[in-house]
C-alpha cells in the first residue's frame, strides 16, 4: 500500500517548564545526609547540597564537591588510580538551621533555590553548576539577623573527621597525603591541594557584592596543581565574573532546555514519570560529550570503597538510558574514552597477546589501566554499548575506524583462550562469572554469550562496510563449533557443572537474554524458557540489589510482560534514596539509571532489526505519550496511547535504514505522510514503511487522521514533587533500610509477587 500523501498538522503542546516543574525535587526540612541532598553537576564538576546533624555544623549548608577527572595513583597497585574527595563549600550562618527551611531543585533550569531559616534569621539563596563552565555559583540574600553569614571553602584535608566519616569510616579508599598552599591573585583566592609531584587539585574562588545587597560566590575546581592549572582556574573565575550576568546565566539555561527537549516521556504514573525525568537530569550532571567515563560516583564524590569505574556491569548499565532517550551525546563520552585509551586496553592483556588483542579488568580510573585476570568479558560487554551507539546513530565512519578494530581485539583475546574439547566443540577455560562467588568456572554463560555476540557482530560489520577480513572464517567457525550454554531444568546455568544454587544479584548468566538479545523470545517456547530463567534467578531470597531489579524489569519487558516489569521497577524504588540516588557499602550510580532503561524498554524496544512500540505496557498505564525516543537504525519515534489503545505513531528516519515496526494497532491501519512512502504490511503484522532519509510517516487505526497532538498525560496531584524530601512514607525508614542493604538482608523490601 501507499501512505496517503497529504498535509499533516502536528501540534506539540508540551509546556516544558510547566511539565518539568511538576517533578521538581522539594525539601520542607533541611536535608542532612548525602542520600537526601540536592545534586548539581555539569558532567565534570558536581555538588551534593545538604546540611549536617553534627553539633558544630548545624548552622551550615554544605556543598560537597567533586570533579570527575581528579584521580591519584595508588602506591603499590600496578598503576591503578583512584578518585579522591576534594572538599566542600559551606554556607555558614550565625544561627542554627531549623523550622521552615525550604529548598527546591528546578530540574528544567538545573538550579537550586531555597530559604534557610535559622535561630537568628533567614538566608535566601540560589545555586547552580554552570552547564558549560566548571563553576559553582551561589547567590545569597541574608536578612539583618544573618548579615554575618559566611561562605567558606574547605579542602578535604581541612574537613573535620566527624564530618568526613559521618556514615562510618571507610578503610577501603585511598586518601593521599595532601600539602596545601594558598595565595590571592587579583582578588581571586587560589588553593592548591598537592597529592604528589604530578597530581593535585586547584580551587579558585571569589565573592562579589551586588547593588541590591546580594552576595555572589564563584568557585571552580581544576584537575592538577601545576602553574598551568592555577592559570586555568584563574581564567575560569575571571570569565565567569566579568561576563554579563544575564548572558552567563542564559547560556546555562539554554543548554538545559535544549537537552531536556530532545525527547519526552509522560505516563499515567506521575511518581515514575518524575523518577524518569530526574534520571535524565542526573545523566547530564554526570557525563557530557567531552567528559570522562561515567564511573560509580559521577561528580558527587564521597567516601566509598568503589572510587573508580567498574566494568562488569556498572558502567554498561549507567550508560544504558542514553540510547533510547535520544542523548547519544552523553554516550559519546564512553566511546571517545575507549578510542583515546587504546594503548591502555592493549597493555591490559598479557604481553604475548598484545599484537592483536585488548582487554579490561574489573575496575579502572580515567586512564583505563586495569590488567585482565579471570574476569575476561568486561571489554566485550562494553563494546556492546559502543555497538548500540553505532546502531542508534548509524555513524559508519566511527564503525569503520574505531568500533570494528577494537571489537576485533576484544574478541581475539577470547580466541586465544579457546580450546577444543574431546567432544570436538570449542570451550573456554575457567573464568569468573561476575558476582557469582569468587570461583572460576569453565564455559561461563556470561563469556560464551559475549563471544557469540562478538563474532556475530564482527561478521555483520563486514557486511555493513562491504569489506573482507582474514578472520571471517575463524569467526564463523567459532559460531558453528562453540559449545552450547549449560542448562538445567531451571534454564541457563552459571557455567559448566555450576547451577545457580543461591541468591545471585547479577544477571551475568542471563546476558544471552538481556542485554545481548541472542534469545529473542519470539516463540512461545523461547518465551517460556526466558520466563523460567528469570523466575529461578529472581526467586532466591537474599542477595538482591537495585541493579538486580533493573535487569529483571528489562528481561520481563523483553518478553512483553509489562505488569511483571512494573513490579520489578516499583521494587527497585524501595531500595533508592529520597533523592533517587542508590548506595550499598558506598554510592553507586548505575541502578536508578538502569531502571530508567527498563521503563524505556516498556515503551519502546529496538533490537533484532525491529522497532517494537508499546511492547510491554502495564495495565496501570492506560495513558502514555512519548516524543522523539530513538530506535536502532537512527529512527525518531513518537506515539500516543489513550485508554489502553494506541492512538497514533510517528516514525522519522534520520539515516534511510530499513524500517520494520511491531505495534498493537488495530485493523484497519492507515498510513499518512507528506512524502511519497510505500508501506508493506506482512502476514505477521509487521509494518514496513520504505522511509528514505529525512522522511516521516504517521500510522494509526480506524478513521484516518491528519492532525496529531503531543501533550503530557494528566498528572496525579498527590504524586507531584515526590522525590527529595523525607516526608514521603516510602522514605521514613530509609536509614534502617540502608543498613540492611549493606548487610545484604534486603528481603524485607522485596515486594514482587510472581
XYZ file of C-alpha atoms in Angstrom:
754
model
C 0.000 0.000 0.000
C 0.971 3.630 -0.340
C 0.797 6.042 2.545
C -1.729 8.746 1.745
C 0.231 11.813 0.730
C -1.361 14.753 2.477
C -0.674 17.836 4.531
C -0.233 16.956 8.208
C -0.769 19.149 11.245
C 1.424 18.175 14.189
C 0.891 20.142 17.398
C 3.439 19.982 20.196
C 1.637 21.055 23.360
C 4.423 20.220 25.765
C 4.964 23.230 28.010
C 8.352 22.066 29.191
C 8.858 24.459 32.130
C 5.431 23.518 33.471
C 5.824 19.804 32.790
C 9.250 19.574 34.432
C 8.094 21.703 37.368
C 5.633 19.029 38.475
C 8.682 16.878 39.242
C 10.961 19.447 40.872
C 12.561 17.988 43.972
C 11.394 19.815 47.101
C 12.508 19.879 50.719
C 10.384 21.201 53.585
C 13.145 20.454 56.089
C 16.879 20.728 55.738
C 18.389 17.701 54.007
C 21.002 16.306 56.364
C 22.634 13.410 54.507
C 24.098 12.764 51.065
C 21.177 10.408 50.458
C 18.570 13.178 50.524
C 20.713 16.070 49.336
C 20.224 18.092 46.168
C 22.502 17.041 43.263
C 24.040 19.654 40.949
C 26.512 18.993 38.153
C 27.701 19.543 34.598
C 29.492 16.299 33.737
C 32.778 17.439 35.268
C 32.074 19.479 38.369
C 29.386 18.497 40.840
C 27.968 19.297 44.264
C 25.688 17.435 46.630
C 23.933 20.011 48.794
C 22.846 19.098 52.298
C 23.296 20.077 55.914
C 24.538 18.092 58.884
C 23.405 16.961 62.308
C 26.868 17.251 63.863
C 26.570 19.896 66.586
C 29.297 22.224 65.283
C 27.786 22.264 61.774
C 24.082 22.739 62.437
C 24.442 26.273 61.133
C 25.887 25.226 57.761
C 24.546 24.242 54.366
C 27.232 22.079 52.783
C 28.089 21.917 49.085
C 30.181 18.723 48.976
C 32.185 18.949 45.780
C 33.564 16.508 43.241
C 35.311 16.656 39.896
C 35.274 13.561 37.688
C 38.807 13.810 36.306
C 40.729 14.232 39.569
C 42.384 10.943 40.489
C 45.578 9.742 42.159
C 47.830 6.759 41.511
C 47.659 4.259 44.371
C 51.081 3.216 45.702
C 51.823 -0.448 45.056
C 48.709 -1.006 42.922
C 50.296 -1.690 39.494
C 49.497 1.752 38.166
C 45.839 1.734 39.270
C 44.391 5.120 40.186
C 41.560 6.244 42.442
C 39.136 9.148 42.583
C 39.583 11.255 45.688
C 37.214 13.523 47.674
C 38.101 17.185 47.166
C 36.343 19.202 49.835
C 33.267 21.294 50.396
C 31.955 24.811 50.306
C 29.925 25.777 53.360
C 27.260 28.426 53.693
C 27.802 29.197 57.380
C 25.080 31.118 59.162
C 25.104 32.698 62.574
C 22.151 30.689 63.852
C 21.340 27.008 63.665
C 19.155 25.862 60.755
C 15.672 24.819 61.845
C 11.952 25.123 61.261
C 10.503 26.277 57.975
C 13.651 25.830 55.925
C 12.760 25.009 52.309
C 14.567 24.127 49.083
C 13.513 23.338 45.525
C 15.597 21.920 42.695
C 14.291 23.355 39.434
C 15.102 20.490 37.049
C 14.471 22.364 33.818
C 16.891 25.154 34.787
C 19.152 22.906 36.910
C 19.034 25.477 39.701
C 18.602 25.037 43.436
C 16.731 27.736 45.344
C 15.735 27.964 48.964
C 15.450 29.789 52.242
C 17.492 28.697 55.236
C 15.577 29.634 58.373
C 17.804 29.839 61.444
C 17.504 30.740 65.093
C 18.792 34.229 64.149
C 17.069 34.998 60.839
C 16.846 33.872 57.227
C 19.153 33.442 54.243
C 17.601 33.165 50.780
C 19.865 31.514 48.238
C 20.077 30.078 44.755
C 22.841 27.986 43.239
C 23.806 26.079 40.120
C 26.791 24.472 38.466
C 27.142 26.209 35.113
C 26.334 23.941 32.184
C 29.388 24.822 30.075
C 31.859 26.269 32.592
C 33.350 24.410 35.612
C 31.898 26.917 38.050
C 29.663 26.532 41.078
C 27.656 29.741 41.525
C 25.996 30.659 44.823
C 23.985 33.805 45.420
C 22.679 34.666 48.887
C 20.448 37.369 50.354
C 20.683 37.302 54.163
C 18.338 39.319 56.357
C 19.530 41.548 59.200
C 19.748 38.709 61.688
C 22.018 36.738 59.358
C 24.056 39.577 57.882
C 27.264 37.935 59.147
C 26.695 34.754 57.088
C 29.952 33.448 55.615
C 30.747 31.396 52.516
C 33.857 29.287 53.070
C 35.777 26.670 51.086
C 37.379 23.731 52.910
C 39.781 21.372 51.176
C 39.087 17.752 52.097
C 42.072 17.653 54.446
C 40.562 20.607 56.325
C 37.185 18.946 56.896
C 36.777 17.568 60.414
C 36.999 13.804 60.891
C 33.471 13.766 62.260
C 32.117 15.204 59.005
C 34.341 13.047 56.783
C 33.125 9.880 58.450
C 29.508 10.763 59.154
C 28.421 7.485 57.531
C 31.208 5.406 59.079
C 34.909 5.130 58.391
C 35.727 3.595 55.019
C 39.023 1.745 55.185
C 38.982 0.641 51.544
C 39.509 4.010 49.897
C 42.904 5.529 49.276
C 43.172 9.081 50.604
C 46.510 10.614 49.552
C 48.665 12.783 51.792
C 47.954 16.398 50.875
C 50.019 19.561 51.006
C 48.013 22.810 50.880
C 49.310 26.112 49.510
C 47.260 29.281 49.144
C 47.561 32.707 47.603
C 45.475 35.667 46.459
C 45.794 36.883 42.871
C 43.805 39.851 41.502
C 41.017 39.436 44.033
C 40.750 35.663 43.489
C 41.770 33.232 46.216
C 43.655 30.168 44.981
C 44.213 26.995 46.975
C 46.299 24.086 45.680
C 45.913 20.552 47.033
C 49.131 18.769 46.046
C 48.977 14.968 46.254
C 52.277 14.216 44.526
C 54.697 15.968 42.207
C 52.323 15.483 39.273
C 48.891 15.138 40.902
C 46.686 17.667 42.582
C 43.578 19.829 42.501
C 43.359 23.604 42.303
C 40.465 25.563 43.786
C 39.880 29.205 42.877
C 37.062 31.338 44.232
C 35.924 34.859 44.882
C 32.963 36.739 46.288
C 31.234 39.816 44.851
C 28.519 42.070 46.199
C 25.615 43.492 44.204
C 23.873 46.847 44.332
C 20.729 45.308 45.816
C 22.545 43.714 48.747
C 23.062 40.212 47.388
C 26.354 38.361 47.647
C 27.628 36.157 44.836
C 30.235 33.442 45.194
C 32.072 31.741 42.316
C 34.072 28.538 42.821
C 35.977 26.351 40.362
C 37.989 23.161 40.802
C 40.619 22.263 38.204
C 42.485 18.967 37.871
C 46.155 19.389 38.722
C 48.318 21.550 40.943
C 50.693 22.997 38.347
C 51.107 26.596 37.299
C 49.027 25.766 34.223
C 46.178 24.511 36.427
C 46.345 27.681 38.519
C 46.271 29.821 35.381
C 43.276 27.889 34.024
C 41.418 28.253 37.326
C 42.043 31.989 37.363
C 40.796 32.373 33.804
C 37.647 30.361 34.546
C 36.741 32.569 37.530
C 37.536 35.843 35.750
C 35.461 34.789 32.733
C 32.516 33.942 34.967
C 32.739 37.171 36.948
C 33.257 39.521 34.001
C 30.741 38.045 31.540
C 27.455 39.987 31.793
C 25.463 38.133 34.434
C 22.268 37.646 32.424
C 24.211 36.438 29.390
C 26.198 33.980 31.524
C 23.110 32.584 33.209
C 21.094 32.465 29.992
C 23.749 30.276 28.401
C 23.343 27.869 31.300
C 19.551 27.816 30.969
C 19.673 27.408 27.194
C 21.864 24.326 27.454
C 19.485 22.596 29.831
C 16.319 23.451 27.909
C 17.866 22.130 24.690
C 18.941 18.968 26.486
C 15.572 18.155 28.027
C 13.570 18.896 24.898
C 15.374 16.284 22.795
C 12.877 13.662 23.997
C 9.775 13.401 26.160
C 8.054 10.695 28.219
C 4.751 11.018 30.077
C 2.859 8.147 31.720
C -0.142 7.572 33.959
C 2.085 7.006 36.990
C 3.246 10.530 37.910
C 5.698 9.245 40.505
C 7.537 7.098 37.938
C 7.255 9.827 35.326
C 9.126 12.114 37.724
C 11.659 9.436 38.592
C 12.460 9.011 34.899
C 12.903 12.742 34.330
C 15.225 13.011 37.318
C 17.400 10.234 35.878
C 17.795 12.216 32.654
C 18.787 15.205 34.766
C 21.363 13.094 36.624
C 22.758 11.745 33.337
C 23.619 15.237 32.144
C 25.026 16.109 35.572
C 27.260 13.035 35.497
C 28.621 12.929 31.929
C 28.956 15.080 28.833
C 30.262 14.532 25.328
C 33.786 15.582 26.314
C 33.808 14.279 29.900
C 35.481 11.257 31.433
C 33.674 7.933 31.508
C 30.805 7.930 33.987
C 32.140 5.997 36.974
C 30.413 4.705 40.102
C 30.348 8.134 41.730
C 29.610 10.595 38.979
C 30.517 14.127 40.112
C 29.119 13.517 43.618
C 32.280 12.207 45.223
C 32.294 10.984 48.797
C 33.865 8.204 50.870
C 33.441 4.880 49.083
C 35.093 1.501 48.515
C 34.429 1.978 44.774
C 36.243 5.194 43.749
C 36.652 4.230 40.095
C 34.657 2.879 37.179
C 33.549 -0.766 37.403
C 33.203 -2.588 34.097
C 31.471 -5.841 34.987
C 28.067 -4.113 34.819
C 28.152 -0.664 36.444
C 29.384 1.431 33.516
C 27.354 -0.558 30.998
C 24.143 -0.033 32.957
C 24.899 3.601 33.758
C 25.018 4.410 30.040
C 22.039 2.230 29.141
C 19.361 5.001 29.083
C 21.266 7.316 26.717
C 20.346 5.486 23.519
C 16.560 5.354 23.570
C 16.343 8.753 25.301
C 17.978 10.335 22.228
C 21.003 11.510 24.190
C 23.805 9.969 22.188
C 25.929 12.978 23.082
C 26.184 11.532 26.602
C 27.111 8.111 25.209
C 29.849 9.798 23.214
C 31.921 10.139 26.393
C 32.152 6.349 26.682
C 33.110 5.772 23.051
C 35.598 8.634 22.912
C 37.381 7.438 26.042
C 37.655 3.893 24.690
C 39.124 5.284 21.472
C 41.623 7.524 23.221
C 42.878 4.871 25.647
C 43.529 2.079 23.157
C 47.135 1.755 24.345
C 45.982 1.070 27.902
C 43.444 -1.505 26.716
C 46.193 -3.299 24.807
C 48.589 -3.201 27.757
C 45.865 -4.709 29.971
C 46.328 -8.134 28.343
C 49.399 -10.316 28.785
C 52.384 -9.439 26.586
C 52.059 -12.418 24.176
C 48.581 -11.226 23.127
C 49.170 -7.508 22.689
C 49.808 -7.637 18.953
C 46.141 -8.371 18.211
C 44.150 -8.249 21.474
C 42.859 -5.862 24.110
C 41.001 -6.193 27.378
C 39.810 -4.554 30.551
C 39.844 -5.733 34.143
C 37.119 -5.220 36.688
C 37.748 -1.562 37.543
C 39.834 1.354 36.328
C 40.243 5.069 36.674
C 40.092 7.521 33.785
C 43.217 6.086 32.159
C 41.602 2.630 31.666
C 44.601 0.872 33.218
C 43.276 -2.450 34.561
C 45.032 -5.745 33.788
C 42.738 -8.588 32.739
C 42.652 -11.507 35.166
C 39.959 -14.173 35.473
C 37.083 -11.812 34.616
C 37.555 -11.636 30.861
C 34.369 -10.308 29.274
C 34.240 -6.727 30.504
C 35.616 -5.011 27.395
C 33.432 -7.091 25.072
C 30.345 -6.160 27.087
C 31.427 -2.529 26.957
C 31.686 -2.891 23.177
C 28.005 -3.812 23.161
C 27.343 -0.273 24.425
C 29.608 1.036 21.668
C 27.641 -1.034 19.153
C 24.390 0.481 20.436
C 25.909 3.942 19.967
C 26.502 2.997 16.338
C 23.123 1.350 15.764
C 21.254 4.375 17.105
C 23.390 6.843 15.133
C 24.432 4.804 12.029
C 27.802 6.557 12.004
C 29.701 4.305 9.589
C 32.900 6.319 9.812
C 33.158 5.599 13.518
C 32.149 1.983 12.910
C 34.989 1.503 10.447
C 37.736 3.453 12.184
C 37.138 2.682 15.847
C 34.407 0.217 16.786
C 35.392 -2.572 14.375
C 39.133 -2.645 15.214
C 38.551 -2.542 18.972
C 35.830 -5.197 18.896
C 38.192 -7.404 16.873
C 40.841 -7.046 19.550
C 38.365 -7.808 22.315
C 37.096 -10.963 20.605
C 40.605 -12.019 19.642
C 41.574 -12.227 23.304
C 38.818 -14.805 23.776
C 40.011 -16.683 20.702
C 43.491 -17.058 22.182
C 41.905 -18.787 25.184
C 39.653 -21.219 23.285
C 40.403 -24.954 23.458
C 38.913 -27.874 21.538
C 37.444 -30.499 23.845
C 37.010 -34.234 23.499
C 33.539 -33.520 22.129
C 35.210 -31.580 19.266
C 33.467 -28.417 20.428
C 35.238 -25.195 21.383
C 35.399 -24.411 25.095
C 36.527 -21.554 27.318
C 38.754 -22.165 30.347
C 37.698 -21.330 33.893
C 36.708 -17.656 34.260
C 34.775 -15.505 36.705
C 31.066 -15.024 36.042
C 30.540 -11.599 37.628
C 29.236 -11.593 41.181
C 28.556 -15.355 41.483
C 31.103 -16.097 44.162
C 34.820 -15.891 43.533
C 35.464 -19.310 41.971
C 36.310 -19.513 38.286
C 34.013 -21.693 36.167
C 34.578 -23.288 32.766
C 32.314 -22.265 29.885
C 30.533 -19.485 31.756
C 27.300 -18.447 30.079
C 28.477 -14.866 30.524
C 31.600 -15.361 28.416
C 30.111 -17.747 25.852
C 27.342 -15.251 25.118
C 29.750 -12.329 24.767
C 31.988 -14.327 22.422
C 28.966 -15.364 20.334
C 27.675 -11.826 20.183
C 31.126 -10.505 19.291
C 31.644 -12.943 16.396
C 28.146 -12.336 15.024
C 28.615 -8.600 15.221
C 32.022 -8.656 13.529
C 30.565 -10.626 10.615
C 27.635 -8.210 10.499
C 30.030 -5.256 10.355
C 31.886 -6.818 7.418
C 28.565 -6.956 5.555
C 27.657 -3.387 6.513
C 31.023 -1.992 5.411
C 31.236 -4.383 2.410
C 34.715 -5.495 3.406
C 36.568 -8.788 3.691
C 38.560 -9.644 6.764
C 41.031 -12.519 7.106
C 39.341 -13.536 10.398
C 35.870 -14.070 8.927
C 36.296 -17.829 8.584
C 37.505 -18.047 12.177
C 34.514 -16.099 13.480
C 32.144 -18.324 11.514
C 33.960 -21.450 12.746
C 33.526 -20.291 16.336
C 29.811 -19.670 15.839
C 29.474 -23.188 14.410
C 31.633 -25.100 16.891
C 31.377 -23.127 20.139
C 29.853 -25.241 22.895
C 26.245 -24.665 23.851
C 25.214 -22.873 27.040
C 24.941 -25.213 30.002
C 21.340 -25.627 31.140
C 19.310 -27.459 33.752
C 15.600 -27.730 34.484
C 15.572 -24.088 35.602
C 17.186 -22.703 32.456
C 20.622 -21.165 31.950
C 23.354 -22.193 34.382
C 26.303 -20.103 35.518
C 28.608 -22.407 33.550
C 29.815 -25.986 33.342
C 28.719 -28.022 36.379
C 27.572 -24.810 38.089
C 23.834 -24.257 38.515
C 22.526 -21.229 40.363
C 22.142 -22.526 43.896
C 21.870 -19.339 45.938
C 20.842 -15.709 45.616
C 22.653 -14.054 42.713
C 22.243 -10.308 42.432
C 23.852 -10.068 38.986
C 22.186 -11.101 35.717
C 25.590 -12.053 34.249
C 24.466 -15.604 33.387
C 21.380 -14.195 31.632
C 23.314 -11.988 29.189
C 22.116 -14.059 26.177
C 18.620 -12.820 27.077
C 19.467 -9.284 28.129
C 21.054 -7.081 27.015
C 22.526 -9.110 24.123
C 19.115 -10.417 22.924
C 20.669 -13.553 21.446
C 17.456 -15.195 22.627
C 14.574 -13.191 21.225
C 11.528 -14.687 22.932
C 9.656 -14.527 19.628
C 8.299 -18.079 20.015
C 6.114 -19.406 22.817
C 8.764 -21.981 23.690
C 11.576 -19.432 23.947
C 9.367 -17.011 25.866
C 8.627 -19.727 28.426
C 12.322 -20.570 28.675
C 13.203 -16.930 29.342
C 10.442 -16.660 31.931
C 11.727 -19.752 33.738
C 15.269 -18.380 33.744
C 14.040 -15.075 35.140
C 11.892 -16.566 37.881
C 14.562 -19.001 39.014
C 17.146 -16.216 39.179
C 14.933 -13.714 40.985
C 13.230 -16.308 43.172
C 16.024 -16.779 45.694
C 15.847 -14.883 48.963
C 18.769 -12.736 49.925
C 21.261 -11.037 47.699
C 19.088 -8.672 45.655
C 20.184 -5.153 44.754
C 18.895 -2.182 42.817
C 20.525 -3.342 39.601
C 19.010 -6.813 40.128
C 15.514 -5.430 39.739
C 16.547 -3.119 36.896
C 17.794 -6.129 34.920
C 14.750 -8.213 35.864
C 12.408 -5.454 34.657
C 14.131 -5.250 31.279
C 14.040 -9.051 30.887
C 10.310 -9.132 31.677
C 9.761 -6.289 29.201
C 11.697 -8.171 26.513
C 9.037 -10.916 26.541
C 6.198 -8.409 26.629
C 5.199 -8.737 30.277
C 4.639 -5.143 31.309
C 2.877 -5.964 34.571
C 5.792 -8.032 35.831
C 8.302 -5.450 34.616
C 6.442 -2.766 36.562
C 6.559 -4.841 39.750
C 10.341 -5.003 39.495
C 10.558 -1.276 38.799
C 8.468 -0.479 41.865
C 10.504 -2.867 43.995
C 13.722 -1.138 42.942
C 12.305 2.192 44.103
C 12.177 0.855 47.660
C 15.963 0.491 47.523
C 16.636 4.017 46.285
C 17.162 7.081 48.405
C 14.845 10.108 48.674
C 16.897 11.962 46.050
C 16.777 8.829 43.779
C 20.432 8.033 44.483
C 21.459 4.498 45.325
C 24.103 3.085 47.617
C 25.295 -0.157 49.124
C 28.611 -0.005 51.011
C 29.062 3.244 49.093
C 27.181 5.207 46.453
C 26.814 3.614 43.013
C 25.188 5.472 40.178
C 24.014 2.730 37.829
C 20.911 1.174 39.403
C 18.461 4.098 39.103
C 19.715 4.695 35.546
C 19.154 1.009 34.778
C 15.572 1.333 35.988
C 15.167 4.282 33.608
C 16.216 1.981 30.762
C 13.740 -0.647 31.966
C 10.984 1.961 31.727
C 12.145 2.756 28.192
C 12.001 -0.963 27.378
C 8.349 -0.968 28.393
C 7.670 1.892 25.936
C 9.992 1.176 23.008
C 12.445 -1.561 22.099
C 14.623 -1.846 19.011
C 16.791 -4.895 18.553
C 16.891 -7.758 16.097
C 16.142 -5.381 13.241
C 12.687 -4.444 14.557
C 11.194 -1.430 16.301
C 8.760 -2.586 18.987
C 6.348 0.179 20.007
C 4.497 -0.158 23.328
C 5.837 -3.735 23.710
C 5.267 -4.072 27.472
C 2.786 -1.501 28.759
C 1.399 -2.474 32.190
C -2.307 -2.298 32.931
C -1.608 0.546 35.373
C -0.525 2.802 32.485
C -3.661 3.319 30.383
C -2.301 6.609 29.033
C 1.197 7.072 27.639
C 2.836 9.704 25.440
C 6.387 9.766 24.222
C 8.086 12.012 21.687
C 11.350 11.563 19.792
C 12.604 8.482 21.540
C 15.337 6.983 19.379
C 15.462 3.494 17.893
C 18.161 1.410 16.243
C 18.597 2.389 12.627
C 18.517 6.071 13.666
C 14.740 6.483 13.816
C 12.927 9.013 15.988
C 9.682 7.552 17.269
C 6.699 9.296 18.848
C 3.492 7.630 19.969
C 0.320 8.223 21.974
C -1.749 5.666 23.870
C -5.065 6.543 25.489
C -7.427 4.245 27.362
C -5.055 1.299 26.765
C -5.239 1.740 22.983
C -2.566 3.061 20.658
C -3.878 6.244 19.046
C -1.104 7.045 16.595
C 2.591 6.532 15.879
C 5.101 8.793 14.181
C 8.392 7.481 12.759
C 11.096 9.699 11.292
C 14.118 8.237 9.509
C 17.429 10.008 10.099
C 19.559 7.607 8.043
C 17.351 5.860 5.484
C 17.791 2.413 7.068
C 15.266 -0.426 6.592
C 12.295 0.026 8.910
C 10.286 -2.816 10.476
C 7.680 -1.928 13.104
C 5.826 -4.134 15.552
C 2.954 -2.384 17.277
C -0.505 -3.007 18.653
C -2.516 -1.049 16.090
C -5.945 -2.477 15.457
C -7.099 -3.008 11.886
C -7.815 -1.246 9.663
C -4.432 0.507 9.762
C -3.881 3.778 7.965
C -0.630 5.491 6.979
C -0.233 9.171 6.092
C 2.820 11.195 5.111
C 3.712 14.445 3.403
C 6.128 12.472 1.209
C 5.527 9.524 -1.056
C 6.097 6.409 1.078
C 5.223 2.818 0.231
C 4.195 0.582 3.136
C 4.278 -3.217 3.334
C 2.168 -4.943 5.992
C 3.349 -8.537 6.445
C 1.265 -11.535 7.451
C 2.705 -11.472 10.984
C 1.522 -7.868 11.382
C 4.935 -6.261 10.929
C 4.646 -2.854 9.245
C 7.496 -1.966 6.873
C 7.415 1.615 5.544
C 10.054 2.349 2.903
C 11.332 5.537 4.516
C 14.101 7.475 2.855
C 16.469 9.625 4.915
C 14.548 12.611 6.270
C 11.096 11.146 5.628
C 8.366 10.808 8.264
C 5.259 8.643 8.416
C 2.250 8.572 10.748
C 0.414 5.325 11.477
C -2.923 4.801 13.165
C -6.028 2.644 13.170
C -9.640 3.325 12.379
C -10.687 6.587 10.778
C -7.824 8.332 9.035
C -6.344 11.401 10.764
C -4.092 14.186 9.567
C -3.869 16.176 12.836
C -1.738 14.828 15.666
C -1.243 16.299 19.139
C 1.595 15.533 21.541
C 0.938 16.538 25.143
C 1.611 15.262 28.675
C -0.619 12.772 30.416
C -2.686 14.383 33.177
C -0.720 14.371 36.416
C -1.733 12.714 39.677
C -1.630 15.704 42.012
C -0.599 13.663 45.054
C 2.446 12.283 43.220
C 3.954 15.609 42.160
C 7.315 16.553 43.703
C 7.615 13.028 45.038
C 11.386 12.924 45.402
C 13.747 14.946 47.547
C 12.085 15.313 50.925
C 11.931 12.704 53.670
C 8.241 13.340 54.316
C 7.084 10.608 51.913
C 6.099 7.383 53.620
C 8.353 5.268 51.429
C 11.397 7.064 52.804
C 10.604 7.302 56.502
C 12.669 4.220 57.294
C 15.384 4.639 54.732
C 18.216 4.841 57.262
C 17.429 1.404 58.650
C 16.868 0.187 55.096
C 20.319 1.432 54.140
C 21.846 -0.579 56.972
C 20.002 -3.715 55.951
C 21.124 -3.315 52.348
C 24.728 -3.016 53.461
C 24.322 -6.217 55.468
C 22.838 -7.983 52.462
C 19.498 -8.553 54.179
C 17.220 -6.730 51.805
C 14.476 -9.330 51.597
C 12.147 -7.159 53.656
C 11.975 -4.825 50.679
C 11.239 -7.428 48.039
C 7.629 -6.744 47.135
C 7.441 -8.830 43.982
C 4.568 -11.258 43.566
C 5.264 -13.671 40.745
